[in-house]
RNA sequence: GGAGGCGUGCCCGAGUGGCCGAAGGGAGCGCACUGCUAAUGCGUUAAGGGGGGUUACCUCCUUCAAGGGUUCAAAUCCCUUCGCCUCCGCCA
């Protein structure tokens, strides 16, 4: 949710910001609804004030005056009832319309109307120069016994895997590596609930816009989260944080569930696009004045992790139309995967500014300074896809895969060879 | 799954229909006093929103877990939900 006050007071600025997204539908409707809402609100409040006065007078009235006083108040109460219903309806209409308005893009976000307008900011690391034909991670995983998609399809359907053998050790090692990395940088580790109420989904902006993408447990009215971001952001719903304690940083760990609706036929094999995967996430609650510094810190962490794992990548700044609803700015890191001869999104960093905190009502308070916090999130390690990048980049001619030095203390082995 | 209890301001806690945005205590802050890390006195300390304003403020509305209901009037009565606690059953 964006700040409607801004829509009222500086509509031009809002329009200009939305231009970066290639224009946004529904803004004019919100402007009109808001004006009508405030006009009616004024009338309702005046009537309420009158009714409150009349009602209080009853308590002080003498027994003889009472019947007439009660009648006066009753008439006012009746008028109120009608007009309040209108107000509620109008408010709901306004909120509904406003909740579809996306966040205002940061001025540094490139304008754009499609993903073709995303900007490659940098390329980092050397792509491996193999003197043999690179295999993709599916072939490597199969020959190394790291996962089993076929049997998973039998039990659960397509896009599920059994991680097996050293694949499990790799997974656990990456998790612990990422957690340790973030611990050193002031992040508190949390394992989050993966089933959440609707409010958490709505508050983080995954609803109403992306409902089709997430599993819902109808029987208990709970959603399976697609990222720990949902539960992390919701942790402090309706709370006020001390300004002096900001930023508050969490390293969230959870299994993530995605329906992948509409992606039939894409990345059907292996670990790239699965319904269930594990992910370590950075999440920060920051002071509005500092949130862009925090954004930079989160991005730095992401890049250092990729560098430690010796994965070549490029930095992709998302253009206005590719931001999604909540992001004021979003930057992805895409790993080079030689087996696929392409780039693959491995991490994503978002500054949601006050878009989530307004919906979740998360505030901060300092000396003479209060407001809504800014929320930021960024992948630390999407385990499945990271394994893909490790396998494809560190494969050797004999079909084995070497483990980067930073990970060896965790794996306990320095390569994986075919059985 | 069954039975019961509870949910008030930063904290504790009073409050069963109007005089309650809310006693009292604690804690914090300010001032006073005190020759000193104390005691005392006085004052003060919630959030959100609308309108006005010479932006120091004024005014109105809303909020006593959340939502709904009864009533001229609800922290107070009724219903639902959520959370916490106790007991029984069950299970890891």
Short mmCIF file of C-alpha atoms (C1' of nucleotides) in Angstrom, two decimals:
data_model
loop_
_atom_site.label_atom_id
_atom_site.label_comp_id
_atom_site.label_asym_id
_atom_site.label_seq_id
_atom_site.Cartn_x
_atom_site.Cartn_y
_atom_site.Cartn_z
CA UNK A 1 0.00 0.00 0.00
CA UNK A 2 1.35 3.41 -0.89
CA UNK A 3 0.78 6.55 1.17
CA UNK A 4 -2.51 8.07 0.07
CA UNK A 5 -1.44 11.39 1.51
CA UNK A 6 1.09 11.57 -1.28
CA UNK A 7 -1.65 10.94 -3.81
CA UNK A 8 -3.60 13.84 -2.31
CA UNK A 9 -0.81 16.31 -1.91
CA UNK A 10 1.47 15.57 -4.82
CA UNK A 11 -0.37 13.63 -7.47
CA UNK A 12 2.12 14.80 -10.06
CA UNK A 13 4.99 13.08 -8.27
CA UNK A 14 3.02 9.84 -8.02
CA UNK A 15 2.18 9.98 -11.71
CA UNK A 16 5.80 10.64 -12.60
CA UNK A 17 6.98 7.72 -10.45
CA UNK A 18 4.48 5.38 -12.06
CA UNK A 19 5.72 6.45 -15.48
CA UNK A 20 8.84 4.45 -14.66
CA UNK A 21 6.63 1.40 -14.55
CA UNK A 22 5.17 2.30 -17.90
CA UNK A 23 2.03 3.69 -16.30
CA UNK A 24 -0.26 2.21 -13.66
CA UNK A 25 -3.94 1.43 -13.97
CA UNK A 26 -6.38 2.57 -11.35
CA UNK A 27 -4.68 5.67 -10.01
CA UNK A 28 -7.41 8.03 -11.18
CA UNK A 29 -10.08 5.87 -9.57
CA UNK A 30 -8.22 6.03 -6.26
CA UNK A 31 -7.95 9.81 -6.48
CA UNK A 32 -11.66 10.12 -7.05
CA UNK A 33 -12.63 7.61 -4.34
CA UNK A 34 -10.33 9.27 -1.85
CA UNK A 35 -11.87 12.67 -2.39
CA UNK A 36 -15.37 11.28 -1.97
CA UNK A 37 -14.28 9.34 1.10
CA UNK A 38 -12.84 12.35 2.86
CA UNK A 39 -15.85 14.50 2.09
CA UNK A 40 -18.15 11.90 3.60
CA UNK A 41 -15.80 11.33 6.52
CA UNK A 42 -16.11 15.00 7.41
CA UNK A 43 -19.89 14.76 7.47
CA UNK A 44 -19.89 11.56 9.51
CA UNK A 45 -17.51 12.98 12.09
CA UNK A 46 -19.54 16.16 12.48
CA UNK A 47 -22.65 14.09 13.04
CA UNK A 48 -20.81 11.84 15.50
CA UNK A 49 -19.68 14.87 17.45
CA UNK A 50 -23.25 16.10 17.63
CA UNK A 51 -24.50 12.70 18.71
CA UNK A 52 -21.80 12.35 21.35
CA UNK A 53 -22.81 15.68 22.84
CA UNK A 54 -26.49 14.75 22.84
CA UNK A 55 -25.74 11.40 24.39
CA UNK A 56 -23.61 12.81 27.16
CA UNK A 57 -26.28 15.35 27.97
CA UNK A 58 -28.66 12.50 28.86
CA UNK A 59 -26.50 11.43 31.74
CA UNK A 60 -26.72 14.89 33.22
CA UNK A 61 -30.35 15.54 32.41
CA UNK A 62 -33.00 15.66 35.10
CA UNK A 63 -35.63 12.91 35.14
CA UNK A 64 -38.17 15.24 33.51
CA UNK A 65 -35.84 16.23 30.69
CA UNK A 66 -34.71 12.72 29.96
CA UNK A 67 -37.34 11.41 27.57
CA UNK A 68 -36.92 14.37 25.24
CA UNK A 69 -33.14 14.17 25.44
CA UNK A 70 -33.16 10.48 24.65
CA UNK A 71 -35.42 11.10 21.69
CA UNK A 72 -33.03 13.75 20.35
CA UNK A 73 -30.09 11.38 20.61
CA UNK A 74 -32.05 8.54 19.09
CA UNK A 75 -32.86 10.54 15.99
CA UNK A 76 -29.20 11.45 15.56
CA UNK A 77 -28.16 7.83 16.05
CA UNK A 78 -30.48 6.77 13.29
CA UNK A 79 -29.12 9.33 10.88
CA UNK A 80 -25.63 8.20 11.77
CA UNK A 81 -26.36 4.57 11.10
CA UNK A 82 -27.32 5.25 7.48
CA UNK A 83 -24.46 7.52 6.66
CA UNK A 84 -21.92 5.27 8.41
CA UNK A 85 -22.88 2.37 6.20
CA UNK A 86 -22.13 4.53 3.18
CA UNK A 87 -18.81 5.53 4.67
CA UNK A 88 -17.81 1.95 5.35
CA UNK A 89 -18.67 0.91 1.84
CA UNK A 90 -16.71 3.79 0.41
CA UNK A 91 -13.73 3.07 2.63
CA UNK A 92 -13.68 -0.58 1.60
CA UNK A 93 -13.89 0.44 -2.04
CA UNK A 94 -11.03 2.87 -1.58
CA UNK A 95 -8.84 0.37 0.26
CA UNK A 96 -9.51 -2.27 -2.32
CA UNK A 97 -8.60 0.04 -5.17
CA UNK A 98 -5.56 1.40 -3.33
CA UNK A 99 -4.25 -2.05 -2.43
CA UNK A 100 -3.73 -2.78 -6.12
CA UNK A 101 -1.54 0.28 -6.57
CA UNK A 102 2.10 -0.86 -6.70
CA UNK A 103 4.96 0.75 -4.79
CA UNK A 104 6.56 3.89 -6.13
CA UNK A 105 9.80 3.09 -7.93
CA UNK A 106 13.03 4.63 -6.70
CA UNK A 107 14.46 7.30 -9.00
CA UNK A 108 17.38 5.03 -9.87
CA UNK A 109 15.11 2.36 -11.35
CA UNK A 110 15.39 2.20 -15.13
CA UNK A 111 12.19 2.94 -16.99
CA UNK A 112 10.77 0.05 -18.87
CA UNK A 113 7.80 -1.82 -20.18
CA UNK A 114 9.16 -5.36 -20.33
CA UNK A 115 11.98 -7.52 -19.01
CA UNK A 116 14.00 -6.52 -22.06
CA UNK A 117 14.46 -3.17 -20.37
CA UNK A 118 16.25 -4.63 -17.37
CA UNK A 119 19.79 -3.37 -17.16
CA UNK A 120 22.92 -5.49 -16.74
CA UNK A 121 24.94 -3.45 -14.29
CA UNK A 122 28.04 -5.63 -14.05
CA UNK A 123 29.41 -9.06 -14.78
CA UNK A 124 31.54 -10.57 -12.06
CA UNK A 125 33.84 -13.57 -12.11
CA UNK A 126 35.17 -15.58 -15.02
CA UNK A 127 32.98 -18.01 -16.83
CA UNK A 128 34.73 -21.40 -16.78
CA UNK A 129 36.58 -22.25 -19.96
CA UNK A 130 36.16 -26.00 -20.30
CA UNK A 131 38.13 -28.09 -22.77
CA UNK A 132 35.30 -30.61 -22.76
CA UNK A 133 31.59 -30.36 -23.30
CA UNK A 134 29.85 -29.01 -20.21
CA UNK A 135 27.09 -31.15 -18.78
CA UNK A 136 23.99 -29.67 -17.27
CA UNK A 137 23.17 -30.16 -13.61
CA UNK A 138 20.57 -32.81 -14.36
CA UNK A 139 23.12 -35.07 -16.00
CA UNK A 140 25.68 -34.34 -13.29
CA UNK A 141 23.21 -34.88 -10.48
CA UNK A 142 22.11 -38.20 -11.87
CA UNK A 143 25.58 -39.59 -12.38
CA UNK A 144 26.70 -38.36 -8.97
CA UNK A 145 23.60 -39.65 -7.20
CA UNK A 146 22.67 -36.27 -5.75
CA UNK A 147 18.95 -36.29 -6.43
CA UNK A 148 16.16 -38.39 -7.84
CA UNK A 149 13.40 -36.67 -9.81
CA UNK A 150 11.82 -39.73 -11.34
CA UNK A 151 10.85 -41.37 -8.07
CA UNK A 152 9.75 -37.98 -6.71
CA UNK A 153 7.37 -37.74 -9.65
CA UNK A 154 5.92 -41.08 -8.61
CA UNK A 155 5.23 -39.91 -5.06
CA UNK A 156 4.46 -36.26 -5.53
CA UNK A 157 4.30 -35.40 -9.22
CA UNK A 158 6.58 -33.41 -11.43
CA UNK A 159 8.78 -30.64 -10.08
CA UNK A 160 9.62 -32.47 -6.88
CA UNK A 161 12.90 -34.14 -6.01
CA UNK A 162 14.40 -36.46 -3.50
CA UNK A 163 17.75 -35.06 -2.53
CA UNK A 164 20.04 -38.01 -1.96
CA UNK A 165 23.53 -38.93 -0.82
CA UNK A 166 26.05 -36.12 -1.08
CA UNK A 167 23.26 -33.90 -2.38
CA UNK A 168 21.98 -33.80 1.18
CA UNK A 169 25.40 -32.93 2.55
CA UNK A 170 25.71 -30.21 -0.05
CA UNK A 171 22.36 -28.81 0.97
CA UNK A 172 23.14 -28.82 4.68
CA UNK A 173 26.57 -27.33 4.03
CA UNK A 174 25.17 -24.44 2.02
CA UNK A 175 22.57 -23.75 4.69
CA UNK A 176 25.13 -23.65 7.44
CA UNK A 177 27.59 -21.67 5.37
CA UNK A 178 25.00 -19.00 4.60
CA UNK A 179 23.77 -18.84 8.19
CA UNK A 180 27.32 -18.48 9.52
CA UNK A 181 28.03 -15.79 6.97
CA UNK A 182 25.01 -13.76 8.08
CA UNK A 183 25.62 -14.36 11.78
CA UNK A 184 28.92 -12.56 11.40
CA UNK A 185 27.06 -9.58 9.96
CA UNK A 186 24.50 -9.03 12.68
CA UNK A 187 21.68 -11.18 11.41
CA UNK A 188 19.74 -13.30 13.93
CA UNK A 189 18.87 -16.74 12.65
CA UNK A 190 15.21 -17.76 12.53
CA UNK A 191 13.42 -20.80 11.24
CA UNK A 192 10.03 -19.47 10.22
CA UNK A 193 6.57 -21.00 10.07
CA UNK A 194 5.74 -21.98 6.52
CA UNK A 195 1.98 -22.00 7.02
CA UNK A 196 0.57 -18.52 7.49
CA UNK A 197 -2.71 -16.69 7.71
CA UNK A 198 -4.10 -14.68 4.86
CA UNK A 199 -3.13 -11.45 6.55
CA UNK A 200 0.55 -12.34 6.34
CA UNK A 201 0.24 -13.01 2.62
CA UNK A 202 -1.72 -9.85 2.05
CA UNK A 203 0.50 -7.75 4.28
CA UNK A 204 3.62 -8.74 2.42
CA UNK A 205 2.00 -8.01 -0.92
CA UNK A 206 1.83 -11.57 -2.25
CA UNK A 207 -1.93 -11.16 -2.16
CA UNK A 208 -4.01 -10.07 -3.91
CA UNK A 209 -1.63 -9.79 -6.86
CA UNK A 210 -0.07 -13.28 -7.02
CA UNK A 211 -2.65 -15.58 -5.53
CA UNK A 212 -2.26 -18.22 -8.22
CA UNK A 213 1.39 -18.77 -7.31
CA UNK A 214 0.87 -20.13 -3.79
CA UNK A 215 -0.60 -23.22 -2.22
CA UNK A 216 -3.54 -22.80 0.08
CA UNK A 217 -4.71 -25.25 2.71
CA UNK A 218 -8.45 -24.68 2.39
CA UNK A 219 -9.39 -26.84 5.33
CA UNK A 220 -7.53 -24.65 7.80
CA UNK A 221 -7.50 -21.43 5.81
CA UNK A 222 -3.70 -21.21 5.72
CA UNK A 223 -1.24 -20.53 2.94
CA UNK A 224 2.07 -22.27 2.31
CA UNK A 225 4.70 -19.58 1.96
CA UNK A 226 6.86 -19.21 -1.10
CA UNK A 227 9.60 -17.53 0.95
CA UNK A 228 10.41 -16.94 4.59
CA UNK A 229 9.99 -13.23 3.84
CA UNK A 230 6.27 -13.61 4.52
CA UNK A 231 6.69 -14.86 8.06
CA UNK A 232 9.68 -12.62 8.78
CA UNK A 233 7.89 -9.43 7.80
CA UNK A 234 4.80 -10.48 9.72
CA UNK A 235 6.77 -11.15 12.88
CA UNK A 236 6.40 -7.55 13.98
CA UNK A 237 2.93 -6.82 12.62
CA UNK A 238 1.19 -4.20 14.77
CA UNK A 239 4.37 -3.53 16.71
CA UNK A 240 6.54 -0.48 17.21
CA UNK A 241 10.31 -0.90 17.13
CA UNK A 242 12.76 1.39 18.91
CA UNK A 243 14.49 3.61 16.35
CA UNK A 244 17.82 3.19 18.12
CA UNK A 245 17.69 -0.58 17.57
CA UNK A 246 17.34 -0.35 13.80
CA UNK A 247 18.19 -1.98 11.55
CA UNK A 248 16.84 -5.26 12.88
CA UNK A 249 18.23 -8.09 10.78
CA UNK A 250 17.11 -11.66 10.43
CA UNK A 251 18.53 -14.63 8.61
CA UNK A 252 15.41 -16.61 7.82
CA UNK A 253 15.49 -20.23 6.88
CA UNK A 254 12.56 -22.13 5.51
CA UNK A 255 11.35 -24.51 2.93
CA UNK A 256 9.59 -22.58 0.17
CA UNK A 257 6.57 -23.72 -1.80
CA UNK A 258 5.55 -22.48 -5.21
CA UNK A 259 2.90 -23.71 -7.55
CA UNK A 260 4.76 -22.58 -10.67
CA UNK A 261 1.43 -22.14 -12.39
CA UNK A 262 1.82 -21.16 -16.00
CA UNK A 263 5.38 -22.40 -16.32
CA UNK A 264 4.51 -25.75 -17.89
CA UNK A 265 7.30 -27.13 -19.99
CA UNK A 266 9.94 -24.80 -18.58
CA UNK A 267 12.87 -26.23 -16.64
CA UNK A 268 10.95 -29.43 -16.09
CA UNK A 269 13.93 -31.44 -14.98
CA UNK A 270 16.21 -31.13 -12.02
CA UNK A 271 16.41 -28.49 -9.32
CA UNK A 272 15.83 -25.25 -11.17
CA UNK A 273 12.09 -24.91 -10.98
CA UNK A 274 10.59 -27.06 -8.25
CA UNK A 275 7.53 -26.81 -6.05
CA UNK A 276 9.58 -27.14 -2.90
CA UNK A 277 13.04 -25.88 -2.06
CA UNK A 278 14.99 -24.50 0.87
CA UNK A 279 16.21 -20.96 1.11
CA UNK A 280 18.15 -18.73 3.47
CA UNK A 281 16.84 -15.20 3.33
CA UNK A 282 18.10 -11.86 4.60
CA UNK A 283 15.40 -9.64 6.03
CA UNK A 284 15.81 -6.15 7.54
CA UNK A 285 13.59 -3.67 9.27
CA UNK A 286 15.27 -0.33 8.68
CA UNK A 287 14.82 3.35 9.44
CA UNK A 288 13.48 5.12 6.33
CA UNK A 289 16.57 7.34 6.24
CA UNK A 290 18.86 4.33 6.14
CA UNK A 291 17.01 1.84 4.01
CA UNK A 292 19.02 2.44 0.84
CA UNK A 293 22.24 1.85 2.77
CA UNK A 294 20.69 -1.34 4.08
CA UNK A 295 19.74 -2.30 0.54
CA UNK A 296 23.37 -1.90 -0.47
CA UNK A 297 24.48 -4.01 2.50
CA UNK A 298 22.12 -6.81 1.56
CA UNK A 299 23.35 -6.74 -2.02
CA UNK A 300 26.96 -6.82 -0.89
CA UNK A 301 26.26 -9.90 1.21
CA UNK A 302 24.67 -11.63 -1.75
CA UNK A 303 27.64 -10.95 -3.97
CA UNK A 304 30.19 -11.99 -1.37
CA UNK A 305 28.43 -15.31 -0.96
CA UNK A 306 28.46 -15.92 -4.72
CA UNK A 307 32.11 -14.94 -4.87
CA UNK A 308 33.00 -17.24 -1.98
CA UNK A 309 31.30 -20.06 -3.85
CA UNK A 310 33.23 -19.08 -6.97
CA UNK A 311 30.13 -18.71 -9.08
CA UNK A 312 30.34 -16.24 -11.99
CA UNK A 313 27.31 -13.98 -12.14
CA UNK A 314 25.86 -10.79 -13.52
CA UNK A 315 23.96 -8.08 -11.70
CA UNK A 316 20.61 -7.24 -13.22
CA UNK A 317 18.75 -4.10 -12.22
CA UNK A 318 15.04 -4.63 -12.74
CA UNK A 319 13.25 -1.99 -14.75
CA UNK A 320 9.99 -0.36 -13.68
CA UNK A 321 7.67 -2.89 -15.23
CA UNK A 322 9.53 -5.86 -13.75
CA UNK A 323 9.41 -4.77 -10.12
CA UNK A 324 6.34 -6.57 -8.94
CA UNK A 325 3.92 -4.77 -6.67
CA UNK A 326 5.99 -4.28 -3.52
CA UNK A 327 9.45 -3.32 -4.70
CA UNK A 328 10.64 0.25 -4.93
CA UNK A 329 13.76 -1.28 -6.39
CA UNK A 330 14.81 -4.81 -7.15
CA UNK A 331 18.18 -6.17 -8.15
CA UNK A 332 18.82 -9.79 -9.12
CA UNK A 333 22.05 -11.70 -9.35
CA UNK A 334 22.05 -14.25 -12.11
CA UNK A 335 24.56 -17.08 -12.08
CA UNK A 336 26.17 -18.27 -15.24
CA UNK A 337 25.38 -21.92 -15.79
CA UNK A 338 27.66 -23.39 -18.46
CA UNK A 339 25.64 -26.59 -18.86
CA UNK A 340 22.63 -24.56 -19.84
CA UNK A 341 24.76 -21.94 -21.57
CA UNK A 342 22.72 -19.18 -19.98
CA UNK A 343 22.17 -17.10 -16.86
CA UNK A 344 19.93 -18.27 -14.04
CA UNK A 345 18.39 -16.08 -11.34
CA UNK A 346 19.99 -17.07 -8.06
CA UNK A 347 19.26 -14.16 -5.74
CA UNK A 348 16.97 -11.19 -5.63
CA UNK A 349 17.11 -8.13 -3.38
CA UNK A 350 14.16 -5.85 -2.76
CA UNK A 351 13.64 -2.61 -0.90
CA UNK A 352 9.92 -2.56 -0.18
CA UNK A 353 10.22 0.85 1.57
CA UNK A 354 7.01 1.33 3.58
CA UNK A 355 4.78 -0.71 1.27
CA UNK A 356 4.69 -3.79 3.50
CA UNK A 357 4.98 -1.98 6.81
CA UNK A 358 1.92 0.13 6.03
CA UNK A 359 -0.15 -2.98 5.45
CA UNK A 360 1.31 -4.82 8.42
CA UNK A 361 1.36 -1.72 10.63
CA UNK A 362 5.01 -1.96 11.65
CA UNK A 363 6.32 1.30 13.11
CA UNK A 364 9.41 2.72 14.69
CA UNK A 365 9.74 5.36 17.32
CA UNK A 366 12.68 7.43 18.39
CA UNK A 367 13.21 10.77 20.08
CA UNK A 368 10.88 13.11 18.23
CA UNK A 369 10.86 10.77 15.30
CA UNK A 370 8.32 8.14 14.41
CA UNK A 371 6.82 6.50 11.39
CA UNK A 372 6.60 3.31 9.39
CA UNK A 373 9.75 1.21 9.12
CA UNK A 374 11.14 0.18 5.77
CA UNK A 375 11.37 -3.53 5.05
CA UNK A 376 13.99 -5.15 2.86
CA UNK A 377 14.63 -8.67 1.81
CA UNK A 378 17.26 -10.45 -0.19
CA UNK A 379 18.15 -14.03 -0.90
CA UNK A 380 21.25 -15.26 0.87
CA UNK A 381 21.16 -18.72 -0.60
CA UNK A 382 18.46 -20.42 -2.63
CA UNK A 383 19.85 -23.85 -2.00
CA UNK A 384 18.57 -25.78 -5.02
CA UNK A 385 19.62 -23.28 -7.61
CA UNK A 386 22.92 -22.70 -5.87
CA UNK A 387 23.61 -26.42 -6.17
CA UNK A 388 22.84 -26.14 -9.88
CA UNK A 389 25.39 -23.34 -10.26
CA UNK A 390 28.01 -25.17 -8.19
CA UNK A 391 27.68 -28.39 -10.16
CA UNK A 392 27.79 -26.79 -13.58
CA UNK A 393 30.62 -24.37 -12.87
CA UNK A 394 32.86 -26.69 -10.91
CA UNK A 395 32.51 -29.81 -13.04
CA UNK A 396 35.62 -31.51 -14.37
CA UNK A 397 36.39 -33.53 -17.47
CA UNK A 398 36.13 -36.83 -15.60
CA UNK A 399 32.56 -36.07 -14.55
CA UNK A 400 33.46 -35.14 -10.99
CA UNK A 401 32.70 -31.83 -9.35
CA UNK A 402 35.06 -29.89 -7.10
CA UNK A 403 33.82 -28.13 -3.99
CA UNK A 404 34.90 -24.48 -3.57
CA UNK A 405 37.27 -23.91 -0.68
CA UNK A 406 34.82 -21.85 1.35
CA UNK A 407 32.40 -24.76 1.49
CA UNK A 408 34.85 -27.56 2.27
CA UNK A 409 34.87 -27.03 6.03
CA UNK A 410 31.17 -27.76 5.90
CA UNK A 411 31.06 -30.62 3.42
CA UNK A 412 34.07 -32.46 4.76
CA UNK A 413 34.98 -33.51 1.22
CA UNK A 414 36.56 -31.49 -1.57
CA UNK A 415 34.99 -33.13 -4.55
CA UNK A 416 32.19 -35.40 -5.61
CA UNK A 417 33.03 -38.17 -8.06
CA UNK A 418 30.81 -40.69 -9.85
CA UNK A 419 30.36 -43.87 -7.84
"C1'" G B 1 -10.73 -33.42 20.68
"C1'" G B 2 -13.45 -32.19 25.78
"C1'" A B 3 -13.93 -28.63 30.32
"C1'" G B 4 -12.77 -24.03 32.40
"C1'" G B 5 -10.18 -19.26 33.08
"C1'" C B 6 -7.99 -14.88 31.22
"C1'" G B 7 -6.75 -10.62 27.39
"C1'" U B 8 -7.16 -2.75 30.00
"C1'" G B 9 -2.05 2.62 28.49
"C1'" C B 10 5.75 1.45 28.67
"C1'" C B 11 4.90 -2.31 33.01
"C1'" C B 12 1.67 -3.88 37.14
"C1'" G B 13 -3.29 -3.19 38.12
"C1'" A B 14 -8.59 -1.00 39.33
"C1'" G B 15 -12.87 -0.50 36.77
"C1'" U B 16 -20.24 -4.70 35.50
"C1'" G B 17 -24.02 0.76 31.35
"C1'" G B 18 -23.36 7.60 31.18
"C1'" C B 19 -19.43 11.94 35.44
"C1'" C B 20 -13.80 6.60 31.87
"C1'" G B 21 -9.08 7.91 27.15
"C1'" A B 22 -9.66 5.32 31.58
"C1'" A B 23 -8.29 5.27 39.43
"C1'" G B 24 -3.82 3.74 41.91
"C1'" G B 25 1.22 2.10 41.84
"C1'" G B 26 5.82 1.37 39.15
"C1'" A B 27 9.08 3.14 35.36
"C1'" G B 28 10.59 7.28 32.08
"C1'" C B 29 10.92 12.55 31.26
"C1'" G B 30 10.72 17.92 32.94
"C1'" C B 31 10.84 21.48 36.86
"C1'" A B 32 11.63 22.59 42.06
"C1'" C B 33 14.27 21.39 46.43
"C1'" U B 34 18.51 18.85 48.38
"C1'" G B 35 26.45 20.23 49.01
"C1'" C B 36 26.22 15.36 45.44
"C1'" U B 37 24.68 9.40 42.07
"C1'" A B 38 19.16 9.18 47.44
"C1'" A B 39 14.55 11.12 49.42
"C1'" U B 40 10.44 14.57 48.54
"C1'" G B 41 6.93 17.78 45.90
"C1'" C B 42 4.61 19.43 41.43
"C1'" G B 43 3.90 18.54 36.40
"C1'" U B 44 4.17 15.30 32.40
"C1'" U B 45 4.45 10.56 29.29
"C1'" A B 46 -0.55 6.23 23.78
"C1'" A B 47 -1.66 5.59 18.70
"C1'" G B 48 -4.24 6.44 14.07
"C1'" G B 49 -7.19 9.70 11.17
"C1'" G B 50 -10.20 14.30 9.36
"C1'" G B 51 -10.46 19.71 9.38
"C1'" G B 52 -8.17 24.54 10.51
"C1'" G B 53 -3.72 27.23 11.20
"C1'" U B 54 1.14 33.09 11.21
"C1'" U B 55 3.68 24.76 11.82
"C1'" A B 56 4.94 27.05 18.71
"C1'" C B 57 -0.51 24.77 18.05
"C1'" C B 58 -6.20 24.39 17.99
"C1'" U B 59 -10.33 21.24 17.11
"C1'" C B 60 -13.17 16.93 16.02
"C1'" C B 61 -13.46 11.53 15.21
"C1'" U B 62 -11.69 6.53 16.27
"C1'" U B 63 -9.11 3.03 19.41
"C1'" C B 64 -9.61 -0.74 26.68
"C1'" A B 65 -7.02 -8.25 21.93
"C1'" A B 66 -9.91 -8.30 16.87
"C1'" G B 67 -14.69 -8.34 14.42
"C1'" G B 68 -19.94 -8.03 14.89
"C1'" G B 69 -24.51 -7.13 17.92
"C1'" U B 70 -27.92 -4.79 21.90
"C1'" U B 71 -28.59 0.51 23.61
"C1'" C B 72 -29.70 7.42 23.06
"C1'" A B 73 -24.99 5.69 25.48
"C1'" A B 74 -20.34 -0.22 26.13
"C1'" A B 75 -13.75 -1.35 28.88
"C1'" U B 76 -18.41 -2.77 31.32
"C1'" C B 77 -24.07 -6.88 28.42
"C1'" C B 78 -24.45 -10.72 24.07
"C1'" C B 79 -22.13 -13.48 19.78
"C1'" U B 80 -17.84 -14.88 16.82
"C1'" U B 81 -12.63 -15.03 16.02
"C1'" C B 82 -7.56 -14.77 17.65
"C1'" G B 83 -4.02 -15.30 21.56
"C1'" C B 84 -2.40 -17.03 26.38
"C1'" C B 85 -3.08 -20.22 30.77
"C1'" U B 86 -5.04 -24.67 33.67
"C1'" C B 87 -7.15 -29.63 33.73
"C1'" C B 88 -8.65 -34.25 31.00
"C1'" G B 89 -8.00 -37.22 26.61
"C1'" C B 90 -4.75 -38.27 22.48
"C1'" C B 91 -0.20 -38.17 19.92
"C1'" A B 92 4.90 -36.94 18.38
#
